[in-house]
mmCIF file of C-alpha atoms and ligand atoms in Angstrom:
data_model
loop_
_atom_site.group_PDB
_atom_site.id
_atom_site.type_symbol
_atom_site.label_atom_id
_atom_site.label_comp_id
_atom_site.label_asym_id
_atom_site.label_seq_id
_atom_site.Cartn_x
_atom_site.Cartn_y
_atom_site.Cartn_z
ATOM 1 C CA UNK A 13 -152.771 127.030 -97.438
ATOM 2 C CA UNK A 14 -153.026 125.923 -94.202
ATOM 3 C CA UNK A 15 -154.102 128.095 -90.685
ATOM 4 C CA UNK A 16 -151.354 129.214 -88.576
ATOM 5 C CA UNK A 17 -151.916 128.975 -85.281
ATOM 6 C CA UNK A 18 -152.481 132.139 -82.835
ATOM 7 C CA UNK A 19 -153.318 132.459 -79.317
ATOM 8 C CA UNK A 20 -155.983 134.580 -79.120
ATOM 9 C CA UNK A 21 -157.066 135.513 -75.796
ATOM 10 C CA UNK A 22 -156.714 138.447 -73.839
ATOM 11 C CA UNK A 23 -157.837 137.183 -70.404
ATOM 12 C CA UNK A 24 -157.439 134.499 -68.901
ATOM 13 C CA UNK A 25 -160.162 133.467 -66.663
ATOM 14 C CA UNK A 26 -161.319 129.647 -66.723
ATOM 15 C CA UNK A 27 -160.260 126.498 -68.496
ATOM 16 C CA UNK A 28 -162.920 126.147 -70.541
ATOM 17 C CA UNK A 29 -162.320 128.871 -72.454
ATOM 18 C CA UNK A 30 -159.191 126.525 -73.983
ATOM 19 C CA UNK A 31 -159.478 124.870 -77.029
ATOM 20 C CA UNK A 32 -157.432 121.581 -77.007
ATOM 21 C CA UNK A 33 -155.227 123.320 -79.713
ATOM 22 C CA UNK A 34 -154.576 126.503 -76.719
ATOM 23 C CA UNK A 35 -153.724 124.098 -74.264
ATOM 24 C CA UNK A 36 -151.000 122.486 -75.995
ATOM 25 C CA UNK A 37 -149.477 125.407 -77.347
ATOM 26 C CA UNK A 38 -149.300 126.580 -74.133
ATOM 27 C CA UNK A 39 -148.186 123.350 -72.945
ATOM 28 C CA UNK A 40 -145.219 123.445 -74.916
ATOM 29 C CA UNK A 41 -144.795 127.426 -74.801
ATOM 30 C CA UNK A 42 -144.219 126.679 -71.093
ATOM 31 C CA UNK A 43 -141.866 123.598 -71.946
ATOM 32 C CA UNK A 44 -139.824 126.231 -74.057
ATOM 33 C CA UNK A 45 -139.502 128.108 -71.483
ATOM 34 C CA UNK A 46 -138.577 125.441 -68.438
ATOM 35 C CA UNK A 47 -134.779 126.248 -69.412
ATOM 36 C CA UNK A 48 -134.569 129.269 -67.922
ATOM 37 C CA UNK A 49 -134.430 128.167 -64.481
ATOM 38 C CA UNK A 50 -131.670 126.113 -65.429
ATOM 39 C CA UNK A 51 -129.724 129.190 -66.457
ATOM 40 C CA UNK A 52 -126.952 131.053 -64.351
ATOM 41 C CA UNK A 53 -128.306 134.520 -65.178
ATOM 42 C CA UNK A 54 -132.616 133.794 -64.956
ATOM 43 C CA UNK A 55 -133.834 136.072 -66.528
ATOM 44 C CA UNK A 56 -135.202 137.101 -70.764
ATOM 45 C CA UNK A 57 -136.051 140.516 -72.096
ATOM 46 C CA UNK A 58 -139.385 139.491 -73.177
ATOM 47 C CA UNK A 59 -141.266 141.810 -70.902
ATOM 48 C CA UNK A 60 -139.379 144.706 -70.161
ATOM 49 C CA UNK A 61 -141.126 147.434 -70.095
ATOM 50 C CA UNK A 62 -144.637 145.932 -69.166
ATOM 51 C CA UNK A 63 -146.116 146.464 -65.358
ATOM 52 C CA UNK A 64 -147.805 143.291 -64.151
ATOM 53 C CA UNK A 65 -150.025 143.631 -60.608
ATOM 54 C CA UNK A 66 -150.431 140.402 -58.462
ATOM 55 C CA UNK A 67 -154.115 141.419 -56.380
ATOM 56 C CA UNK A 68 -154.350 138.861 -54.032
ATOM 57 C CA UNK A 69 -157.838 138.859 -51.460
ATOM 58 C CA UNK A 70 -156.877 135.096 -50.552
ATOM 59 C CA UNK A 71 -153.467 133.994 -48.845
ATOM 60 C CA UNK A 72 -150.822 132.008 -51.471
ATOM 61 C CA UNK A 73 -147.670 130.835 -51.386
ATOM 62 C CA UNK A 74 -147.255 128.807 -54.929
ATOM 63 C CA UNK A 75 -149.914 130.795 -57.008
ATOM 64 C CA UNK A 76 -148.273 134.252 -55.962
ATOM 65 C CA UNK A 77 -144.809 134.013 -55.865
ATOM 66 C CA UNK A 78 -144.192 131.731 -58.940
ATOM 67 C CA UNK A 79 -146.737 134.600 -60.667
ATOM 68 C CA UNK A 80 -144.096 136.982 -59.671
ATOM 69 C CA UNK A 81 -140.784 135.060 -60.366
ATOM 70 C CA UNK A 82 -142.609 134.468 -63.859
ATOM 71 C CA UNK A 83 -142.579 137.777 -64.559
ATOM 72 C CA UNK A 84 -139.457 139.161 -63.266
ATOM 73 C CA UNK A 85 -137.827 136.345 -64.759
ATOM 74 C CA UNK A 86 -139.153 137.770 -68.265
ATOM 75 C CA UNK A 87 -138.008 141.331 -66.586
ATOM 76 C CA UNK A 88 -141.745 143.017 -66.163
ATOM 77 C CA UNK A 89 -141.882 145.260 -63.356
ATOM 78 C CA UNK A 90 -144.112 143.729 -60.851
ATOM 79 C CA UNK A 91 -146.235 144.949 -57.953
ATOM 80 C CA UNK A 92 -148.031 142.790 -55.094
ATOM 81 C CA UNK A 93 -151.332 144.267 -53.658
ATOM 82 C CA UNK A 94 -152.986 142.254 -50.784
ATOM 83 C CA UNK A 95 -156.618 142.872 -49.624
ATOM 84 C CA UNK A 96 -155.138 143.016 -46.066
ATOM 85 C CA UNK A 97 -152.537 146.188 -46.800
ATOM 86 C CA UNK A 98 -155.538 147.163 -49.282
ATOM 87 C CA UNK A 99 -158.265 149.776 -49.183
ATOM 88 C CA UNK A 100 -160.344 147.403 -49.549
ATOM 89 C CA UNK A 101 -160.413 147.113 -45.958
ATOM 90 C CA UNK A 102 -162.098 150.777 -46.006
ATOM 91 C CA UNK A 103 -165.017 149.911 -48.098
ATOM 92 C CA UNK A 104 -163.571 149.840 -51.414
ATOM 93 C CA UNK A 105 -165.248 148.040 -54.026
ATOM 94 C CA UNK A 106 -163.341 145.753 -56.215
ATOM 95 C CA UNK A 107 -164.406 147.525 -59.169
ATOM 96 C CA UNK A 108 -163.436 150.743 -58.101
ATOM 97 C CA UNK A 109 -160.164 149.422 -57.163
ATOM 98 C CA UNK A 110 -159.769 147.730 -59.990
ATOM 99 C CA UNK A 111 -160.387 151.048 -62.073
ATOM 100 C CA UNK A 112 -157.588 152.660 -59.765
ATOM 101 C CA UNK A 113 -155.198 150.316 -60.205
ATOM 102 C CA UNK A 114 -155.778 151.161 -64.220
ATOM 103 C CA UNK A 115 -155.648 154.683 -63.678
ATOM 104 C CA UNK A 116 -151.482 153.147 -63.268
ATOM 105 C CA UNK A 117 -151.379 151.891 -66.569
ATOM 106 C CA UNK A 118 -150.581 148.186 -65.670
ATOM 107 C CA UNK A 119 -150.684 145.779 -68.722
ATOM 108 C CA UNK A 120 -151.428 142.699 -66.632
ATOM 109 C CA UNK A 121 -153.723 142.364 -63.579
ATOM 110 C CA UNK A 122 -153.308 138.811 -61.896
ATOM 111 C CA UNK A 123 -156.252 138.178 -59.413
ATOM 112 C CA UNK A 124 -157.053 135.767 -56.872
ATOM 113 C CA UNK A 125 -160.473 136.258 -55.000
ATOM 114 C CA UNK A 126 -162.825 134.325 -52.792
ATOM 115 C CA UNK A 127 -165.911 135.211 -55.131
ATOM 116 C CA UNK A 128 -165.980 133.247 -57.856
ATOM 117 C CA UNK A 129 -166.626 135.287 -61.362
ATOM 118 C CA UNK A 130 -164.516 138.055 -59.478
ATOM 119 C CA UNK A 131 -162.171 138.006 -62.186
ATOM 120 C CA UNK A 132 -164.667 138.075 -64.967
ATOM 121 C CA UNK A 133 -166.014 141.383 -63.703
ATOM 122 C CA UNK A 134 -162.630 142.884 -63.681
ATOM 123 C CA UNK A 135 -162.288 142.067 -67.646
ATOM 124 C CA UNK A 136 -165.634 143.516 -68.112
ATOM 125 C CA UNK A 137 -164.474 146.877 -65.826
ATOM 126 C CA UNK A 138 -161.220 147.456 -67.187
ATOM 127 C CA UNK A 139 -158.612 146.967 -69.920
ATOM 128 C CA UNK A 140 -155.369 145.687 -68.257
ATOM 129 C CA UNK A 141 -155.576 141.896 -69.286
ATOM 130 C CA UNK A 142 -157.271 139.663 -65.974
ATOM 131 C CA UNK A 143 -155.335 136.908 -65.090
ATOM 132 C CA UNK A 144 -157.307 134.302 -62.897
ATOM 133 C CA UNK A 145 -154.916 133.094 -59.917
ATOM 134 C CA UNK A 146 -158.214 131.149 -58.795
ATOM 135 C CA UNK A 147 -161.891 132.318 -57.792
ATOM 136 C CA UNK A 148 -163.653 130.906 -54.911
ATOM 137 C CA UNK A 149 -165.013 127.449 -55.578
ATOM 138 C CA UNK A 150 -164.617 128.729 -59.794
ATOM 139 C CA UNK A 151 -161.360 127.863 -60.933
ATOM 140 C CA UNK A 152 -157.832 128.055 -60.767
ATOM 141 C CA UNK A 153 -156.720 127.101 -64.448
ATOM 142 C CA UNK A 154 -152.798 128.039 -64.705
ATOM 143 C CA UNK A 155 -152.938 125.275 -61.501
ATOM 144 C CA UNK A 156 -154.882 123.095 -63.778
ATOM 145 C CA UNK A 157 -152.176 123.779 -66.813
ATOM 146 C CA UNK A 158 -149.065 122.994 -64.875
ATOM 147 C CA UNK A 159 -150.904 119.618 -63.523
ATOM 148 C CA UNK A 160 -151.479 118.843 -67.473
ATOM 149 C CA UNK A 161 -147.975 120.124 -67.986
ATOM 150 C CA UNK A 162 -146.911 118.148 -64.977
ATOM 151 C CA UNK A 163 -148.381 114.781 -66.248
ATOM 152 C CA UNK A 164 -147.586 115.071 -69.970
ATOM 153 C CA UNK A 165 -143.756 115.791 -68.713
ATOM 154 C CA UNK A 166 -143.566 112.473 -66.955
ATOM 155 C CA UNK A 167 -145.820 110.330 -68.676
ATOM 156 C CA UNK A 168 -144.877 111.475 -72.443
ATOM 157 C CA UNK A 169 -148.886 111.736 -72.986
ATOM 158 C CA UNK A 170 -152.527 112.801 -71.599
ATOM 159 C CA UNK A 171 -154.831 110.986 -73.522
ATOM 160 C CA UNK A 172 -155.515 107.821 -72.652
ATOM 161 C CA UNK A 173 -154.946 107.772 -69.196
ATOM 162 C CA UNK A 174 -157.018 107.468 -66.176
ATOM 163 C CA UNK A 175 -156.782 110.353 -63.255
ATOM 164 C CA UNK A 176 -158.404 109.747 -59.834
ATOM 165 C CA UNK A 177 -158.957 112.997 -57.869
ATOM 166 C CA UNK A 178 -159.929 112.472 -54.413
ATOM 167 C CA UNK A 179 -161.236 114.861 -51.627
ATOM 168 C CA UNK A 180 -163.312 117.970 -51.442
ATOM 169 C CA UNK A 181 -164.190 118.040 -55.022
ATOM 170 C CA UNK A 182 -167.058 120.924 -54.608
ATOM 171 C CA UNK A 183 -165.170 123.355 -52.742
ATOM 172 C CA UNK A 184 -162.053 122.748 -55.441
ATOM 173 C CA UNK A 185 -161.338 125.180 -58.279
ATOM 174 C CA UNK A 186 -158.461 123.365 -58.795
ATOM 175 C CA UNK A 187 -160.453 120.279 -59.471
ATOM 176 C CA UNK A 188 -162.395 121.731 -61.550
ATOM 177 C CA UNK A 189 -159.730 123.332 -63.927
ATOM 178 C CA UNK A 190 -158.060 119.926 -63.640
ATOM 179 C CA UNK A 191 -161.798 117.525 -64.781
ATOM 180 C CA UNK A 192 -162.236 120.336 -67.756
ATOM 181 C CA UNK A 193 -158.418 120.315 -68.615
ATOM 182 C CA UNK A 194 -157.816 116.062 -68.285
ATOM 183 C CA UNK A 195 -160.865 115.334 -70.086
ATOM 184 C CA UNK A 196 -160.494 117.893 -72.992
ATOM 185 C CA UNK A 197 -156.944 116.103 -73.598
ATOM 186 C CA UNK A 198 -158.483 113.195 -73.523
ATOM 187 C CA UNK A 199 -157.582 111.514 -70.097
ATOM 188 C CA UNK A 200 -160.360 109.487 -68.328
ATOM 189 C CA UNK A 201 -161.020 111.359 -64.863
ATOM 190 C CA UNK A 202 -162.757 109.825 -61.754
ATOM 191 C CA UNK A 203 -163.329 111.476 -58.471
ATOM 192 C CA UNK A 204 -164.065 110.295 -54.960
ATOM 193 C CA UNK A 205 -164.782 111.775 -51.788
ATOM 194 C CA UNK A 206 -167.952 112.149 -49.277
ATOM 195 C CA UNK A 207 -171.269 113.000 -50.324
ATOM 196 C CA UNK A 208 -170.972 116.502 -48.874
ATOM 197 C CA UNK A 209 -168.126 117.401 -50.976
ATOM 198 C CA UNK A 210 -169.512 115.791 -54.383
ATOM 199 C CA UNK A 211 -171.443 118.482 -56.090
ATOM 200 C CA UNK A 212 -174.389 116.685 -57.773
ATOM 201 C CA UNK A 213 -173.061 118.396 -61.594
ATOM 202 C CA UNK A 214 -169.774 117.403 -61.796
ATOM 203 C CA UNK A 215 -170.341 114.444 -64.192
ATOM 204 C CA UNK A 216 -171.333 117.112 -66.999
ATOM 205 C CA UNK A 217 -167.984 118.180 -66.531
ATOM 206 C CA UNK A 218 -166.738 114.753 -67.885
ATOM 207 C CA UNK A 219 -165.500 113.182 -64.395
ATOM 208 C CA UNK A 220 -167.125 109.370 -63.385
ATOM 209 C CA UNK A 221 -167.992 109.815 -59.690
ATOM 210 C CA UNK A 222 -166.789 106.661 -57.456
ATOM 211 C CA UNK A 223 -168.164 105.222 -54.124
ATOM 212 C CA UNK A 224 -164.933 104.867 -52.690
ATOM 213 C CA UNK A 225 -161.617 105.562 -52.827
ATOM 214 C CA UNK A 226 -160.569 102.538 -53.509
ATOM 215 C CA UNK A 227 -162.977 102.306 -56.958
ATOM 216 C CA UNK A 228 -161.682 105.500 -57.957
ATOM 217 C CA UNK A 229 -158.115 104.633 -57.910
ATOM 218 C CA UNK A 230 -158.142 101.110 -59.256
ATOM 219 C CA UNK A 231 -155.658 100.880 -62.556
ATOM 220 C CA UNK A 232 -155.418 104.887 -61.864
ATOM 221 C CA UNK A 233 -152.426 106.457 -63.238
ATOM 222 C CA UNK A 234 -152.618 109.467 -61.615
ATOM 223 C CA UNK A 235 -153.674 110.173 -58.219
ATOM 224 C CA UNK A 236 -154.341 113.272 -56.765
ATOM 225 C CA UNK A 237 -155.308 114.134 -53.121
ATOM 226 C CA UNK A 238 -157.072 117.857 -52.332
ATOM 227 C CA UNK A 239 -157.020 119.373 -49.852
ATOM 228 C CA UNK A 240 -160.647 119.989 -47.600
ATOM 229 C CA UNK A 241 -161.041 124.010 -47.840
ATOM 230 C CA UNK A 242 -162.180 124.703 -44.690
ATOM 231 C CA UNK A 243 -162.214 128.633 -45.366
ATOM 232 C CA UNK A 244 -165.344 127.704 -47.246
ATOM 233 C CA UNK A 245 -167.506 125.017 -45.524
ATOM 234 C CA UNK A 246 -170.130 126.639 -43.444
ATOM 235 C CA UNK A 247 -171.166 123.815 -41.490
ATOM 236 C CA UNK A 248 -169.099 120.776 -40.337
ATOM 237 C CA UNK A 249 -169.710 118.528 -43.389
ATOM 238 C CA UNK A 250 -167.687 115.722 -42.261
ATOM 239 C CA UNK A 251 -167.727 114.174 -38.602
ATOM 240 C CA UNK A 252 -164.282 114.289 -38.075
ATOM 241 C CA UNK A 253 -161.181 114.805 -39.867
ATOM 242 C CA UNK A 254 -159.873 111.461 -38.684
ATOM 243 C CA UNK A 255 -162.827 109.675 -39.767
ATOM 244 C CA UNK A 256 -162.280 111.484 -43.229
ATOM 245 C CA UNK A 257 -158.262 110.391 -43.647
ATOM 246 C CA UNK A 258 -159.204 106.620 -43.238
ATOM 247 C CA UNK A 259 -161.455 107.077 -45.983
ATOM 248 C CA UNK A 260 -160.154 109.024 -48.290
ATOM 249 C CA UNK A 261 -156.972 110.197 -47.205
ATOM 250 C CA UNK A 262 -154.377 108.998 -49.930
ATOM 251 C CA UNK A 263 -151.628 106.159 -48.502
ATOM 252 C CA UNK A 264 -149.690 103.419 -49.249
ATOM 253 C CA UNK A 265 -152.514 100.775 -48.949
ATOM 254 C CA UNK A 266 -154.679 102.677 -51.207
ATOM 255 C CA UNK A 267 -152.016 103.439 -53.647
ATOM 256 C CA UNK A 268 -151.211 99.790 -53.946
ATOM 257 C CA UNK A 269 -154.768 99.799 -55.953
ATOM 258 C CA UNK A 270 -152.960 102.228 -58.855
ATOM 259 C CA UNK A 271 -150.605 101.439 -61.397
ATOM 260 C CA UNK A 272 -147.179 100.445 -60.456
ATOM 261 C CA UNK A 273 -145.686 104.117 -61.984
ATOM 262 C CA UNK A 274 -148.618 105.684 -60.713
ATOM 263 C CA UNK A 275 -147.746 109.837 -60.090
ATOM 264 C CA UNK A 276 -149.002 111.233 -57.160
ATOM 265 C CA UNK A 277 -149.849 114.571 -57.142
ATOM 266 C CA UNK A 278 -151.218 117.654 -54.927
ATOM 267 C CA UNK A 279 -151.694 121.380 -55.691
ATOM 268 C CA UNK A 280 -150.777 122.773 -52.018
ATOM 269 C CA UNK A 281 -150.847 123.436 -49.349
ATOM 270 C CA UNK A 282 -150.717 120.151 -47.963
ATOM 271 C CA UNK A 283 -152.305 118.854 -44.749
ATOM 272 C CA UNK A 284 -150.103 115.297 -43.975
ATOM 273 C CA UNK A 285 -152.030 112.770 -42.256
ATOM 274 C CA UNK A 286 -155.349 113.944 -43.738
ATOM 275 C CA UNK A 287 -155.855 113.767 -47.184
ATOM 276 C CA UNK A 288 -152.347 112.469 -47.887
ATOM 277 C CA UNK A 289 -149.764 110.448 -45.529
ATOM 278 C CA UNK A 290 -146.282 111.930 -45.204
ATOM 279 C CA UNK A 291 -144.921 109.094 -46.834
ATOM 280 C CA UNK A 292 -146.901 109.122 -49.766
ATOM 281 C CA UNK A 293 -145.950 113.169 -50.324
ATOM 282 C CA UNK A 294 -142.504 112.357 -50.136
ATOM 283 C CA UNK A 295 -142.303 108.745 -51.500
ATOM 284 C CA UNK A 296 -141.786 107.160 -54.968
ATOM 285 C CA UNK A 297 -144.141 108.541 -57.408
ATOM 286 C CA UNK A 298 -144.931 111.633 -55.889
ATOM 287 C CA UNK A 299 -144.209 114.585 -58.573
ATOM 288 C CA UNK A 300 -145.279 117.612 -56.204
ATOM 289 C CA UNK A 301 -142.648 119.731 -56.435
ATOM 290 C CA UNK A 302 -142.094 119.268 -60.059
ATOM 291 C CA UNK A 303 -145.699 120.816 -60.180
ATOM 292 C CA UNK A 304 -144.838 123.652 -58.338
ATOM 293 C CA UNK A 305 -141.546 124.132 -60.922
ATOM 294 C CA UNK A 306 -143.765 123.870 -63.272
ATOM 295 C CA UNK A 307 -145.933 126.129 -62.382
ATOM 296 C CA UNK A 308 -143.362 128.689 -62.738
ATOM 297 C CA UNK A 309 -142.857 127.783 -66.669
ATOM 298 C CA UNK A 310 -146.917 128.097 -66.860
ATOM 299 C CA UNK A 311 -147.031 130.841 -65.695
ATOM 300 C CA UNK A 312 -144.139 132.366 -67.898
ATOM 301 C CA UNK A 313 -146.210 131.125 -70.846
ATOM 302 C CA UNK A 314 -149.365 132.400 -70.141
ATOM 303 C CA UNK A 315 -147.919 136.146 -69.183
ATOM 304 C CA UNK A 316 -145.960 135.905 -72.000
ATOM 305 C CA UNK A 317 -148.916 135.047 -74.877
ATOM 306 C CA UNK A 318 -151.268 137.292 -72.941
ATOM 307 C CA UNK A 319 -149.245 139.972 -74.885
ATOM 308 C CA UNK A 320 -149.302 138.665 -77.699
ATOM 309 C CA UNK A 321 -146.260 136.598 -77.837
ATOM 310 C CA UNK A 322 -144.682 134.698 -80.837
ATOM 311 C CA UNK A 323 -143.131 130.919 -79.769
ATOM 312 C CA UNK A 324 -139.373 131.330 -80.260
ATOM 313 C CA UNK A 325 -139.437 134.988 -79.302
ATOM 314 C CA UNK A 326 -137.993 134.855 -76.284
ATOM 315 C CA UNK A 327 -134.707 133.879 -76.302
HETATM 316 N N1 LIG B 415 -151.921 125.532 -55.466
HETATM 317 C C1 LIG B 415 -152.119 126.758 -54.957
HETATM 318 O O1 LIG B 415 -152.953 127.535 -55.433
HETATM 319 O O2 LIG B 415 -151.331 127.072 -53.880
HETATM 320 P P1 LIG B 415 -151.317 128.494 -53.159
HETATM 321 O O3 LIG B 415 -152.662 128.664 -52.470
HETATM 322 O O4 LIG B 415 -150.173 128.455 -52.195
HETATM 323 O O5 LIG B 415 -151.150 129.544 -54.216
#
């Protein structure tokens, strides 16, 4: 007889945690669930009745509100806490506010937090499921599912082809959701950027590390630019950001290197003229707001299976 497939995790806090089986059920949970924001009236039952918290210590626009439309297009009842408006600003400990915000009874507790492992400690604290909306320099993996999603949508496939990620690799979560996620489906992955912002382990994550640019997006079919996270370098690390965009800012001469249908991609926010020209973020190939719609669809999934959903059962 064979196994049916369930998803079987109850938080969601890094991509490796995914079997390649997880991440294309999810995949096409999310696909399922694209139409919705097609429909007139956006919005499924599949939630009602659950209370879903968005804790944000970091500022978001994508991560946060697409989070929230998720769930209140599934009708959850959703509240936004920011460290800012939070007690947290009087000494509060994350645990302890963490075990408060149980005391409510939410089923869901999405979390974004400069520390990384923040939201591991919350799953160990309390029994709301934790949803990782990115930890420090950790991960970010519902970014890295839409850019799979993103990809597979336009390309028809994963494996087999060959991502270039350039930038500030080692302050990235994103990047490192996205080597873990590519390579596990298969996708060759090669990354580029100065010597300050290459942390010396990212090969045993699967990604080739390039000298330039340029080698890393040779043949590429994907290219994606990051942004440099200033909120966490400490010291300068580059000379200057001008000097950094005529290396390894992303433009039409580089591009040129890639494959003619190359995609071009970026998780946001975006700083033009630095790691990617205007042109290229708006030009042919670019597929960055069709990352950010899907990131809405991801996000529906992964709410949605956290409690235990059944594919189909949503309509
Ligand atoms: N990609 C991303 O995490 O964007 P936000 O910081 O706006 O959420």
């Amino acid at each position: 007889m064979m196994n049916e497939y369930r998803f079987q995790h109850r938080h969601l806090l890094e991509m490796g945690q995914f079997s390649v089986e997880d991440i294309r059920y999810i995949l096409n949970t999310a696909r399922s669930f694209k139409e919705i924001a097609g429909r007139p009236i956006k919005k499924v039952p599949t939630l009602r009745g659950k209370t879903i918290i968005n804790f944000f210590f970091e500022p978001s626009t994508r991560t946060r509100l697409s989070f929230e439309i998720a769930a209140k297009r599934m009708s959850a009842d959703t509240f936004n806490i920011a460290a800012a408006t939070s007690s947290a600003q009087k000494g509060e400990t994350l645990i302890d506010t963490a075990r408060n915000l149980e005391a409510m009874s939410p089923d869901i507790i999405i979390i974004r937090h400069s520390s990384s492992g923040a939201p591991l400690l919350l799953s160990q604290n309390v029994n709301a499921a934790i949803i990782n909306a990115g930890d420090g320099i950790h991960e970010h993996p519902s970014q890295g599912l839409l850019d799979l999603m993103t990809v597979r949508e336009h390309k028809g496939r994963i494996e087999g082809l060959t991502v270039a990620i350039i930038g500030d690799i080692a302050h990235s979560r994103v990047a490192h959701s996205d080597i873990i996620g590519f390579t596990a489906m298969g996708a060759k992955v090669r990354v580029a950027g100065p010597a300050s912002f290459m942390p010396p382990m990212i090969e045993s994550l699967g990604a080739t590390v390039c000298a330039t640019a340029a080698e890393a997006v040779a043949g590429a079919d994907v290219v994606m630019a990051l942004r440099i996270q200033q909120e966490r370098l400490h010291d300068p690390s580059i000379p200057s950001l001008r000097e950094y965009a005529s290396f390894y800012g992303v433009n039409r001469k580089l591009l040129e290197l890639a494959r003619r249908d190359v995609l071009v991609m970026h998780p946001g926010p975006i700083n033009r003229g630095v790691e990617m020209s205007p042109d290229v973020a708006d030009g042919t190939g670019s597929v960055i707001l069709d990352q950010v719609a899907n990131g809405v669809a991801i996000r529906m999934a992964l709410l949605y299976l956290v409690m235990g959903g059944e594919k189909g059962g949503h309509e």
